mmCIF file of C-alpha atoms in Angstrom:
data_model
loop_
_atom_site.group_PDB
_atom_site.id
_atom_site.type_symbol
_atom_site.label_atom_id
_atom_site.label_comp_id
_atom_site.label_asym_id
_atom_site.label_seq_id
_atom_site.Cartn_x
_atom_site.Cartn_y
_atom_site.Cartn_z
ATOM 1 C CA MET A 1 107.979 158.755 82.167
ATOM 2 C CA LYS A 2 107.100 156.046 84.299
ATOM 3 C CA ILE A 3 109.551 153.133 84.848
ATOM 4 C CA THR A 4 107.917 149.705 85.632
ATOM 5 C CA PHE A 5 109.321 146.907 88.062
ATOM 6 C CA LYS A 6 109.998 145.069 84.777
ATOM 7 C CA THR A 7 112.563 147.460 83.194
ATOM 8 C CA VAL A 8 114.286 148.081 86.882
ATOM 9 C CA PHE A 9 114.479 144.390 87.410
ATOM 10 C CA SER A 10 115.833 143.399 83.881
ATOM 11 C CA SER A 11 118.556 146.310 84.326
ATOM 12 C CA ILE A 12 119.639 144.811 87.696
ATOM 13 C CA ILE A 13 119.748 141.355 86.140
ATOM 14 C CA SER A 14 122.046 142.481 83.446
ATOM 15 C CA ILE A 15 124.157 144.630 85.675
ATOM 16 C CA PHE A 16 124.623 141.251 88.048
ATOM 17 C CA ILE A 17 125.497 139.278 85.355
ATOM 18 C CA LEU A 18 128.076 141.578 84.023
ATOM 19 C CA LEU A 19 129.456 141.777 87.253
ATOM 20 C CA GLY A 20 129.710 138.156 87.680
ATOM 21 C CA CYS A 21 131.751 137.980 84.227
ATOM 22 C CA TYR A 22 134.314 140.513 85.863
ATOM 23 C CA TYR A 23 134.500 138.390 89.162
ATOM 24 C CA LEU A 24 135.012 135.109 86.881
ATOM 25 C CA ILE A 25 137.797 136.859 84.514
ATOM 26 C CA LYS A 26 139.517 138.328 87.868
ATOM 27 C CA ASN A 27 139.572 134.724 89.790
ATOM 28 C CA ILE A 28 140.702 132.668 86.332
ATOM 29 C CA PRO A 29 144.381 132.158 87.682
ATOM 30 C CA SER A 30 142.892 130.361 90.680
ATOM 31 C CA PHE A 31 140.573 127.864 88.740
ATOM 32 C CA THR A 32 141.690 124.355 87.926
ATOM 33 C CA PRO A 33 142.023 123.192 84.433
ATOM 34 C CA PRO A 34 138.601 121.174 84.106
ATOM 35 C CA VAL A 35 136.832 124.438 85.403
ATOM 36 C CA ILE A 36 138.251 126.572 82.701
ATOM 37 C CA LEU A 37 137.539 123.949 80.195
ATOM 38 C CA VAL A 38 133.819 124.374 80.913
ATOM 39 C CA ILE A 39 134.060 128.078 81.218
ATOM 40 C CA GLU A 40 135.394 127.834 77.541
ATOM 41 C CA TYR A 41 132.936 125.833 75.990
ATOM 42 C CA SER A 42 130.038 127.122 78.400
ATOM 43 C CA SER A 43 128.672 129.695 75.721
ATOM 44 C CA TYR A 44 127.924 126.965 73.174
ATOM 45 C CA VAL A 45 125.518 125.391 75.970
ATOM 46 C CA ILE A 46 123.845 128.304 77.063
ATOM 47 C CA PHE A 47 123.482 129.541 73.272
ATOM 48 C CA GLY A 48 122.260 125.792 72.608
ATOM 49 C CA LEU A 49 119.802 126.204 75.461
ATOM 50 C CA GLY A 50 118.581 129.461 74.251
ATOM 51 C CA ILE A 51 117.815 128.229 70.977
ATOM 52 C CA ALA A 52 115.944 125.351 72.351
ATOM 53 C CA LEU A 53 113.829 127.569 74.539
ATOM 54 C CA SER A 54 113.091 130.263 71.814
ATOM 55 C CA ILE A 55 111.908 127.158 69.646
ATOM 56 C CA ARG A 56 109.929 125.790 72.356
ATOM 57 C CA PHE A 57 107.843 129.536 73.101
ATOM 58 C CA ASN A 58 108.160 130.788 69.662
ATOM 59 C CA GLN A 59 110.355 133.721 70.264
ATOM 60 C CA GLY A 60 111.630 134.692 66.927
ATOM 61 C CA ARG A 61 113.747 137.709 67.605
ATOM 62 C CA VAL A 62 115.580 135.963 70.536
ATOM 63 C CA PHE A 63 116.078 132.590 68.305
ATOM 64 C CA LEU A 64 117.485 134.793 65.762
ATOM 65 C CA ILE A 65 120.119 137.007 67.629
ATOM 66 C CA THR A 66 120.877 133.730 69.327
ATOM 67 C CA LEU A 67 121.606 132.050 66.168
ATOM 68 C CA LEU A 68 123.619 134.760 65.001
ATOM 69 C CA LEU A 69 125.579 134.665 68.299
ATOM 70 C CA ILE A 70 126.661 131.107 68.094
ATOM 71 C CA LEU A 71 127.309 131.192 64.493
ATOM 72 C CA SER A 72 129.730 133.945 64.872
ATOM 73 C CA GLN A 73 131.543 132.491 67.826
ATOM 74 C CA LEU A 74 132.002 129.355 65.546
ATOM 75 C CA PHE A 75 133.162 131.536 62.647
ATOM 76 C CA LEU A 76 135.509 133.518 65.072
ATOM 77 C CA ASN A 77 136.857 130.241 67.174
ATOM 78 C CA TYR A 78 137.564 127.805 64.575
ATOM 79 C CA TYR A 79 138.137 130.159 61.380
ATOM 80 C CA LEU A 80 139.738 133.094 63.171
ATOM 81 C CA GLU A 81 141.690 130.953 65.462
ATOM 82 C CA LEU A 82 142.068 134.253 67.617
ATOM 83 C CA SER A 83 144.919 135.130 65.760
ATOM 84 C CA ILE A 84 143.869 138.250 64.209
ATOM 85 C CA ASN A 85 147.572 139.750 63.548
ATOM 86 C CA ASN A 86 148.486 136.822 61.459
ATOM 87 C CA SER A 87 146.607 136.991 58.426
ATOM 88 C CA THR A 88 144.558 139.227 56.011
ATOM 89 C CA TYR A 89 141.670 136.647 56.189
ATOM 90 C CA SER A 90 141.606 136.690 60.042
ATOM 91 C CA GLN A 91 141.791 140.736 60.020
ATOM 92 C CA ASP A 92 138.913 140.964 57.659
ATOM 93 C CA LEU A 93 136.642 138.146 59.093
ATOM 94 C CA TYR A 94 137.230 139.713 62.440
ATOM 95 C CA SER A 95 136.110 143.180 61.140
ATOM 96 C CA LEU A 96 133.325 142.263 59.472
ATOM 97 C CA MET A 97 132.032 140.353 62.227
ATOM 98 C CA CYS A 98 132.133 143.446 64.674
ATOM 99 C CA LEU A 99 130.075 145.290 61.833
ATOM 100 C CA LEU A 100 127.679 142.400 61.339
ATOM 101 C CA ILE A 101 126.661 141.689 64.843
ATOM 102 C CA PRO A 102 125.522 145.168 66.296
ATOM 103 C CA LEU A 103 123.675 145.834 62.624
ATOM 104 C CA ASN A 104 121.774 142.663 62.683
ATOM 105 C CA ILE A 105 120.897 142.957 66.379
ATOM 106 C CA PHE A 106 119.580 146.612 65.614
ATOM 107 C CA THR A 107 117.761 145.343 62.548
ATOM 108 C CA ILE A 108 116.138 142.172 64.510
ATOM 109 C CA SER A 109 114.923 144.300 67.226
ATOM 110 C CA HIS A 110 112.707 146.160 64.766
ATOM 111 C CA LEU A 111 111.000 142.893 63.445
ATOM 112 C CA LYS A 112 107.731 141.988 64.327
ATOM 113 C CA GLU A 113 106.902 138.472 65.798
ATOM 114 C CA ARG A 114 105.757 136.351 62.988
ATOM 115 C CA GLY A 115 106.715 132.913 64.230
ATOM 116 C CA LEU A 116 109.554 130.782 63.880
ATOM 117 C CA PHE A 117 108.626 128.424 61.341
ATOM 118 C CA SER A 118 106.156 130.316 59.360
ATOM 119 C CA LEU A 119 106.865 131.791 55.952
ATOM 120 C CA TRP A 120 108.438 134.846 57.344
ATOM 121 C CA GLY A 121 110.399 133.230 59.843
ATOM 122 C CA LYS A 122 112.020 130.903 57.292
ATOM 123 C CA ILE A 123 112.926 133.711 55.357
ATOM 124 C CA ARG A 124 114.787 135.578 58.046
ATOM 125 C CA ILE A 125 116.674 132.648 59.124
ATOM 126 C CA THR A 126 117.452 132.113 55.401
ATOM 127 C CA LEU A 127 118.711 135.500 54.857
ATOM 128 C CA LEU A 128 120.834 135.552 58.063
ATOM 129 C CA LEU A 129 122.500 132.537 56.579
ATOM 130 C CA ILE A 130 123.322 133.900 53.585
ATOM 131 C CA GLU A 131 124.561 136.878 55.193
ATOM 132 C CA LEU A 132 126.910 134.789 57.128
ATOM 133 C CA PHE A 133 128.239 133.139 53.898
ATOM 134 C CA VAL A 134 128.726 136.366 52.004
ATOM 135 C CA ILE A 135 130.541 137.658 54.973
ATOM 136 C CA TYR A 136 132.953 134.328 54.746
ATOM 137 C CA LYS A 137 133.323 134.689 51.055
ATOM 138 C CA ILE A 138 134.522 138.457 51.624
ATOM 139 C CA ALA A 139 136.938 137.517 54.250
ATOM 140 C CA VAL A 140 138.586 134.839 52.081
ATOM 141 C CA SER A 141 138.622 137.044 48.897
ATOM 142 C CA ASN A 142 141.701 138.846 50.177
ATOM 143 C CA ASN A 143 140.588 142.105 48.737
ATOM 144 C CA SER A 144 142.738 145.466 49.517
ATOM 145 C CA SER A 145 139.994 147.717 48.897
ATOM 146 C CA ILE A 146 137.574 145.903 51.683
ATOM 147 C CA GLN A 147 140.529 146.358 53.752
ATOM 148 C CA LYS A 148 141.062 149.944 53.126
ATOM 149 C CA VAL A 149 137.260 150.261 54.092
ATOM 150 C CA LEU A 150 137.411 148.320 56.888
ATOM 151 C CA ASN A 151 140.270 150.078 58.531
ATOM 152 C CA TYR A 152 139.142 153.585 57.715
ATOM 153 C CA GLN A 153 139.742 156.290 60.278
ATOM 154 C CA LEU A 154 136.735 158.175 60.792
ATOM 155 C CA ILE A 155 138.622 160.751 63.289
ATOM 156 C CA ASN A 156 142.014 160.829 64.782
ATOM 157 C CA LEU A 157 141.568 159.183 68.094
ATOM 158 C CA PRO A 158 144.173 157.453 70.463
ATOM 159 C CA LEU A 159 142.909 153.927 69.790
ATOM 160 C CA GLU A 160 145.796 152.084 69.070
ATOM 161 C CA ARG A 161 145.338 149.682 71.715
ATOM 162 C CA THR A 162 141.766 148.510 70.535
ATOM 163 C CA ILE A 163 141.324 145.880 67.724
ATOM 164 C CA ILE A 164 137.751 147.056 66.781
ATOM 165 C CA ASN A 165 137.824 149.431 63.791
ATOM 166 C CA GLN A 166 136.351 152.612 64.153
ATOM 167 C CA THR A 167 133.373 152.137 62.093
ATOM 168 C CA ALA A 168 132.654 149.268 64.180
ATOM 169 C CA LEU A 169 132.987 151.075 67.087
ATOM 170 C CA ALA A 170 130.685 154.063 66.025
ATOM 171 C CA ILE A 171 127.804 151.381 65.122
ATOM 172 C CA PHE A 172 128.250 149.614 68.574
ATOM 173 C CA LEU A 173 127.823 153.213 70.212
ATOM 174 C CA PHE A 174 124.914 154.236 68.092
ATOM 175 C CA THR A 175 123.075 150.826 68.666
ATOM 176 C CA LEU A 176 123.697 151.173 72.572
ATOM 177 C CA ILE A 177 122.484 154.865 72.832
ATOM 178 C CA TYR A 178 119.582 154.024 70.629
ATOM 179 C CA PHE A 179 118.333 151.072 72.902
ATOM 180 C CA ILE A 180 119.112 153.189 76.039
ATOM 181 C CA ILE A 181 116.859 155.813 74.752
ATOM 182 C CA LYS A 182 113.924 153.631 73.602
ATOM 183 C CA ALA A 183 114.129 151.601 76.615
ATOM 184 C CA TYR A 184 113.621 154.737 78.557
ATOM 185 C CA VAL A 185 111.192 156.931 76.400
ATOM 186 C CA LYS A 186 108.996 153.716 75.701
ATOM 187 C CA ASN A 187 109.503 151.812 78.985
ATOM 188 C CA SER A 188 110.393 148.720 76.636
ATOM 189 C CA VAL A 189 111.824 145.776 78.433
ATOM 190 C CA PHE A 190 112.948 143.992 75.408
ATOM 191 C CA GLU A 191 115.424 146.917 74.533
ATOM 192 C CA VAL A 192 116.538 147.314 78.271
ATOM 193 C CA ARG A 193 117.712 143.446 77.876
ATOM 194 C CA LEU A 194 119.422 144.246 74.352
ATOM 195 C CA VAL A 195 121.573 147.017 76.139
ATOM 196 C CA GLY A 196 123.086 144.473 78.172
ATOM 197 C CA VAL A 197 123.449 141.946 75.265
ATOM 198 C CA ILE A 198 125.284 144.485 73.144
ATOM 199 C CA ILE A 199 127.801 145.609 76.157
ATOM 200 C CA SER A 200 128.279 142.071 76.526
ATOM 201 C CA ILE A 201 129.082 141.244 72.878
ATOM 202 C CA PHE A 202 131.350 144.539 72.658
ATOM 203 C CA THR A 203 133.361 143.223 75.580
ATOM 204 C CA ALA A 204 133.718 139.692 74.247
ATOM 205 C CA LEU A 205 134.996 141.081 70.823
ATOM 206 C CA TYR A 206 137.506 143.520 72.597
ATOM 207 C CA PHE A 207 139.010 140.329 74.470
ATOM 208 C CA ILE A 208 139.060 138.304 71.127
ATOM 209 C CA ASN A 209 142.534 137.334 72.148
ATOM 210 C CA ASP A 210 141.680 136.194 75.485
ATOM 211 C CA LYS A 211 139.523 133.022 74.849
ATOM 212 C CA ILE A 212 138.231 132.457 78.121
ATOM 213 C CA SER A 213 137.240 136.164 78.731
ATOM 214 C CA PHE A 214 135.739 135.905 74.907
ATOM 215 C CA SER A 215 133.779 132.992 76.138
ATOM 216 C CA ILE A 216 132.756 134.374 79.349
ATOM 217 C CA PHE A 217 131.324 137.759 78.013
ATOM 218 C CA LEU A 218 129.286 135.749 75.124
ATOM 219 C CA SER A 219 127.836 133.268 77.781
ATOM 220 C CA ALA A 220 127.011 136.527 79.387
ATOM 221 C CA SER A 221 124.757 137.661 76.224
ATOM 222 C CA GLY A 222 123.136 134.055 76.118
ATOM 223 C CA LEU A 223 122.103 134.270 79.715
ATOM 224 C CA ILE A 224 120.325 137.724 79.254
ATOM 225 C CA LEU A 225 118.437 136.495 76.088
ATOM 226 C CA ILE A 226 117.505 133.235 78.074
ATOM 227 C CA ILE A 227 116.317 135.532 81.277
ATOM 228 C CA SER A 228 114.423 137.254 78.709
ATOM 229 C CA ILE A 229 112.351 134.245 77.165
ATOM 230 C CA ILE A 230 111.640 132.928 80.771
ATOM 231 C CA GLU A 231 110.406 136.492 81.804
ATOM 232 C CA ASP A 232 108.194 136.685 78.796
ATOM 233 C CA SER A 233 106.957 133.114 78.981
ATOM 234 C CA TYR A 234 105.969 134.054 82.649
ATOM 235 C CA SER A 235 104.102 137.243 81.432
ATOM 236 C CA MET A 236 102.136 135.283 78.844
ATOM 237 C CA ALA A 237 101.137 132.852 81.365
ATOM 238 C CA TYR A 238 100.397 135.224 84.134
ATOM 239 C CA LEU A 239 99.815 138.664 83.006
ATOM 240 C CA ASP A 240 96.561 139.707 81.038
ATOM 241 C CA GLU A 241 97.840 140.687 77.405
ATOM 242 C CA LEU A 242 95.418 143.560 76.825
ATOM 243 C CA THR A 243 95.612 145.419 80.362
ATOM 244 C CA GLY A 244 98.940 144.176 81.677
ATOM 245 C CA ILE A 245 97.568 143.205 85.010
ATOM 246 C CA PRO A 246 97.582 139.758 86.438
ATOM 247 C CA SER A 247 95.465 137.296 84.872
ATOM 248 C CA ARG A 248 92.832 134.700 86.021
ATOM 249 C CA ARG A 249 95.677 132.082 86.099
ATOM 250 C CA ALA A 250 97.686 134.223 88.519
ATOM 251 C CA LEU A 251 94.300 134.926 90.485
ATOM 252 C CA ARG A 252 93.730 131.064 91.185
ATOM 253 C CA GLU A 253 97.290 130.588 92.476
ATOM 254 C CA ASN A 254 96.847 133.677 94.811
ATOM 255 C CA LEU A 255 93.508 132.340 95.835
ATOM 256 C CA MET A 256 95.468 129.095 97.274
ATOM 257 C CA LYS A 257 97.735 131.099 99.032
ATOM 258 C CA LEU A 258 95.262 132.977 100.931
ATOM 259 C CA GLY A 259 95.088 132.347 105.053
ATOM 260 C CA ASN A 260 91.928 132.467 107.225
ATOM 261 C CA LYS A 261 91.499 136.233 107.001
ATOM 262 C CA TYR A 262 90.678 137.917 103.671
ATOM 263 C CA VAL A 263 88.479 139.879 101.409
ATOM 264 C CA ILE A 264 87.241 139.460 97.710
ATOM 265 C CA ALA A 265 85.637 142.074 95.736
ATOM 266 C CA MET A 266 84.218 141.388 92.201
ATOM 267 C CA ILE A 267 84.319 144.428 89.929
ATOM 268 C CA ASP A 268 82.375 144.905 86.721
ATOM 269 C CA ILE A 269 82.132 147.895 84.248
ATOM 270 C CA ASP A 270 78.797 149.579 84.226
ATOM 271 C CA PHE A 271 76.886 149.197 80.727
ATOM 272 C CA PHE A 272 80.197 148.052 79.045
ATOM 273 C CA LYS A 273 78.497 146.047 76.017
ATOM 274 C CA LYS A 274 76.266 149.055 75.250
ATOM 275 C CA PHE A 275 79.275 151.197 75.607
ATOM 276 C CA ASN A 276 81.601 148.779 73.376
ATOM 277 C CA ASP A 277 78.797 148.935 70.882
ATOM 278 C CA LYS A 278 78.256 152.483 70.627
ATOM 279 C CA HIS A 279 81.994 153.413 70.528
ATOM 280 C CA GLY A 280 83.632 150.512 68.833
ATOM 281 C CA HIS A 281 85.930 147.548 70.344
ATOM 282 C CA ASP A 282 89.158 149.638 70.157
ATOM 283 C CA VAL A 283 87.901 152.371 72.411
ATOM 284 C CA GLY A 284 86.423 149.566 74.336
ATOM 285 C CA ASP A 285 89.892 148.032 74.815
ATOM 286 C CA ASP A 286 91.532 151.330 75.765
ATOM 287 C CA VAL A 287 88.827 151.621 78.573
ATOM 288 C CA LEU A 288 89.512 148.327 80.052
ATOM 289 C CA LYS A 289 93.312 149.538 80.125
ATOM 290 C CA LEU A 290 91.952 152.904 81.580
ATOM 291 C CA VAL A 291 90.053 150.964 84.654
ATOM 292 C CA ALA A 292 92.715 148.327 85.077
ATOM 293 C CA SER A 293 95.261 150.886 85.647
ATOM 294 C CA ASN A 294 92.940 152.576 88.224
ATOM 295 C CA LEU A 295 92.526 149.292 90.107
ATOM 296 C CA VAL A 296 96.394 148.477 90.420
ATOM 297 C CA LYS A 297 96.395 151.672 92.439
ATOM 298 C CA VAL A 298 93.915 150.313 94.976
ATOM 299 C CA THR A 299 94.903 151.022 98.715
ATOM 300 C CA GLY A 300 94.444 149.015 101.728
ATOM 301 C CA GLY A 301 96.724 146.203 100.617
ATOM 302 C CA GLY A 302 94.546 145.030 97.840
ATOM 303 C CA LYS A 303 96.003 143.241 94.386
ATOM 304 C CA ALA A 304 94.047 143.615 91.149
ATOM 305 C CA PHE A 305 93.567 140.709 88.733
ATOM 306 C CA ARG A 306 91.485 140.395 85.313
ATOM 307 C CA TYR A 307 89.042 137.940 85.670
ATOM 308 C CA GLY A 308 87.579 138.006 82.196
ATOM 309 C CA GLY A 309 85.901 140.491 79.805
ATOM 310 C CA GLU A 310 84.811 143.642 81.601
ATOM 311 C CA GLU A 311 85.173 141.887 85.085
ATOM 312 C CA PHE A 312 87.966 142.229 87.534
ATOM 313 C CA THR A 313 88.937 140.873 91.057
ATOM 314 C CA ILE A 314 90.712 142.439 93.813
ATOM 315 C CA LEU A 315 91.997 140.268 96.711
ATOM 316 C CA PHE A 316 92.666 141.694 100.127
ATOM 317 C CA PRO A 317 94.635 139.159 102.267
ATOM 318 C CA GLY A 318 94.768 139.282 105.892
ATOM 319 C CA LYS A 319 91.856 142.038 105.777
ATOM 320 C CA SER A 320 88.488 142.521 107.146
ATOM 321 C CA MET A 321 85.171 143.767 105.370
ATOM 322 C CA ASN A 322 85.320 147.143 107.264
ATOM 323 C CA ASP A 323 89.089 147.303 106.587
ATOM 324 C CA VAL A 324 88.662 147.510 102.750
ATOM 325 C CA LEU A 325 85.356 149.232 102.062
ATOM 326 C CA PRO A 326 86.652 152.775 102.507
ATOM 327 C CA HIS A 327 89.396 151.718 99.949
ATOM 328 C CA LEU A 328 86.916 150.466 97.739
ATOM 329 C CA GLU A 329 84.503 153.641 98.058
ATOM 330 C CA LYS A 330 87.823 155.611 97.121
ATOM 331 C CA LEU A 331 88.656 153.371 93.930
ATOM 332 C CA ARG A 332 85.084 153.655 92.711
ATOM 333 C CA GLU A 333 84.965 157.251 93.110
ATOM 334 C CA GLN A 334 88.601 157.441 91.374
ATOM 335 C CA VAL A 335 87.373 155.360 88.410
ATOM 336 C CA SER A 336 84.226 157.526 87.679
ATOM 337 C CA LYS A 337 86.392 160.812 87.657
ATOM 338 C CA SER A 338 88.806 159.113 85.512
ATOM 339 C CA GLY A 339 87.931 160.128 81.671
ATOM 340 C CA TYR A 340 89.232 158.554 78.312
ATOM 341 C CA THR A 341 90.145 161.130 75.921
ATOM 342 C CA ARG A 342 88.799 159.972 72.388
ATOM 343 C CA LYS A 343 89.770 161.515 69.215
ATOM 344 C CA LEU A 344 86.497 162.514 66.947
ATOM 345 C CA SER A 345 86.322 161.596 63.324
ATOM 346 C CA LYS A 346 85.740 164.108 60.924
ATOM 347 C CA ALA A 347 81.992 163.596 60.619
ATOM 348 C CA GLN A 348 82.018 163.579 64.434
ATOM 349 C CA ASN A 349 84.108 166.692 64.880
ATOM 350 C CA SER A 350 81.872 168.686 62.559
ATOM 351 C CA LYS A 351 79.074 168.171 64.777
ATOM 352 C CA SER A 352 81.042 168.917 67.927
ATOM 353 C CA LYS A 353 81.241 172.314 69.780
ATOM 354 C CA SER A 354 84.240 170.968 71.874
ATOM 355 C CA GLY A 355 86.560 170.547 69.097
ATOM 356 C CA ASN A 356 88.302 166.985 67.966
ATOM 357 C CA LEU A 357 88.585 165.591 71.407
ATOM 358 C CA SER A 358 85.857 164.376 73.501
ATOM 359 C CA GLN A 359 85.824 162.743 77.192
ATOM 360 C CA LEU A 360 84.572 159.393 78.062
ATOM 361 C CA PHE A 361 83.640 158.221 81.425
ATOM 362 C CA VAL A 362 82.588 154.895 82.941
ATOM 363 C CA THR A 363 81.701 153.690 86.272
ATOM 364 C CA ILE A 364 82.180 150.483 88.240
ATOM 365 C CA SER A 365 79.976 148.196 90.340
ATOM 366 C CA ILE A 366 81.690 146.529 93.143
ATOM 367 C CA GLY A 367 80.605 143.467 95.294
ATOM 368 C CA VAL A 368 82.523 142.709 98.451
ATOM 369 C CA CYS A 369 82.615 139.336 100.623
ATOM 370 C CA GLU A 370 85.078 138.355 103.403
ATOM 371 C CA LYS A 371 85.565 134.839 104.556
ATOM 372 C CA ASN A 372 83.437 133.782 107.714
ATOM 373 C CA SER A 373 81.378 130.948 109.050
ATOM 374 C CA THR A 374 78.904 131.245 106.242
ATOM 375 C CA TYR A 375 81.757 131.548 103.112
ATOM 376 C CA LYS A 376 84.391 128.935 104.379
ATOM 377 C CA ASN A 377 86.735 128.868 101.541
ATOM 378 C CA SER A 378 87.810 131.168 98.249
ATOM 379 C CA SER A 379 85.145 129.746 96.021
ATOM 380 C CA ASP A 380 82.384 130.484 98.379
ATOM 381 C CA VAL A 381 83.798 134.042 99.313
ATOM 382 C CA THR A 382 84.162 134.834 95.370
ATOM 383 C CA LYS A 383 80.444 133.279 94.891
ATOM 384 C CA GLY A 384 79.309 135.607 97.709
ATOM 385 C CA ALA A 385 81.272 138.831 95.874
ATOM 386 C CA ASP A 386 79.434 137.840 92.722
ATOM 387 C CA LYS A 387 76.181 137.903 94.670
ATOM 388 C CA ALA A 388 76.989 141.322 96.102
ATOM 389 C CA LEU A 389 77.887 142.718 92.744
ATOM 390 C CA TYR A 390 74.734 141.509 91.365
ATOM 391 C CA ARG A 391 73.351 143.691 94.468
ATOM 392 C CA ALA A 392 75.200 146.633 93.160
ATOM 393 C CA LYS A 393 73.804 146.372 89.899
ATOM 394 C CA LYS A 394 70.148 146.358 91.188
ATOM 395 C CA LYS A 395 70.901 149.349 93.388
ATOM 396 C CA GLY A 396 71.446 151.281 90.245
ATOM 397 C CA ARG A 397 74.946 150.726 89.533
ATOM 398 C CA ASN A 398 78.333 152.885 90.554
ATOM 399 C CA CYS A 399 77.942 151.620 93.990
ATOM 400 C CA VAL A 400 79.806 149.059 96.456
ATOM 401 C CA SER A 401 77.565 146.553 97.831
ATOM 402 C CA LYS A 402 78.541 143.964 100.497
#
């Protein structure tokens, strides 16, 4: 299982935020009343910012989770009034919210992004609001059978000190384990963030009688969601959606950072149009991903970018032509040996003697140019690499030309 930098980074961010919450709580006695007042209401500001950003960047799932959390906090703060031992209504509402929040986050995590204000988006928002209204009605009904269900003991455990009922504890635990497993197995950054969100919310609900701690940990969940919006927005702007490597926009910015010594390599997949026409666009997309996965492993200090179509670019800052040629030859050979395993259709399988799988191979041509007295800036060097790429194709493809 390959763990990417993004999943590790998201995990570290969540850990630091939770540690920051612990630090704040430990130092509450030293804070002045104005600072405590700011902390108490900070979660509303953070959730408001999260809603605004999710609308701006059309992040439907983050919007729904943030909306759920801010409405839940309003319910618990202004109806519950943090006095859960004084009324049946308060006990029911708190217990129901402890069930509602993890179940909704689990459900929302499985939704596909369909836009906030599309028909599907409006339906989801409406269902969430209806659900909260039903929860409110159940809480004020003062139904003894509902109280028995909410306080039902699944197993005998020494949990007298916790105010969260066993059913909610089980749901929180299941949701947390599910997100951890999914984050590891599928290398999903979104689930890594939700692990931090679930831990933050559980801790906030555990400290429901401490208004400051409650607000601090809810603020932590909001911060994690805001960071997820920022990370996703960066990915959309600077990473190629298909291959996952830096896009042409990222290439333009990196070109501006180059110094006085560098090499640019332009790469093209040989006969890709014919390959696409023969095997279909889905297979073509998979081959682009395969080639990109090889290009990011280039040695010699190179960094790969998707230039467009079947073309890629590799930058070698601080390198000369002689420095990079052996690494590009190694890369060319590596791509030519990396086969794509394709599952054959029934008709194709009946004609094949090698089973229902086939290996497809592609090659790449590479043009290289370095900055010198002839090619004085990045635009000139890129054009020089393009000309070298054309010469590589004229030579018969699957080669490196300078």
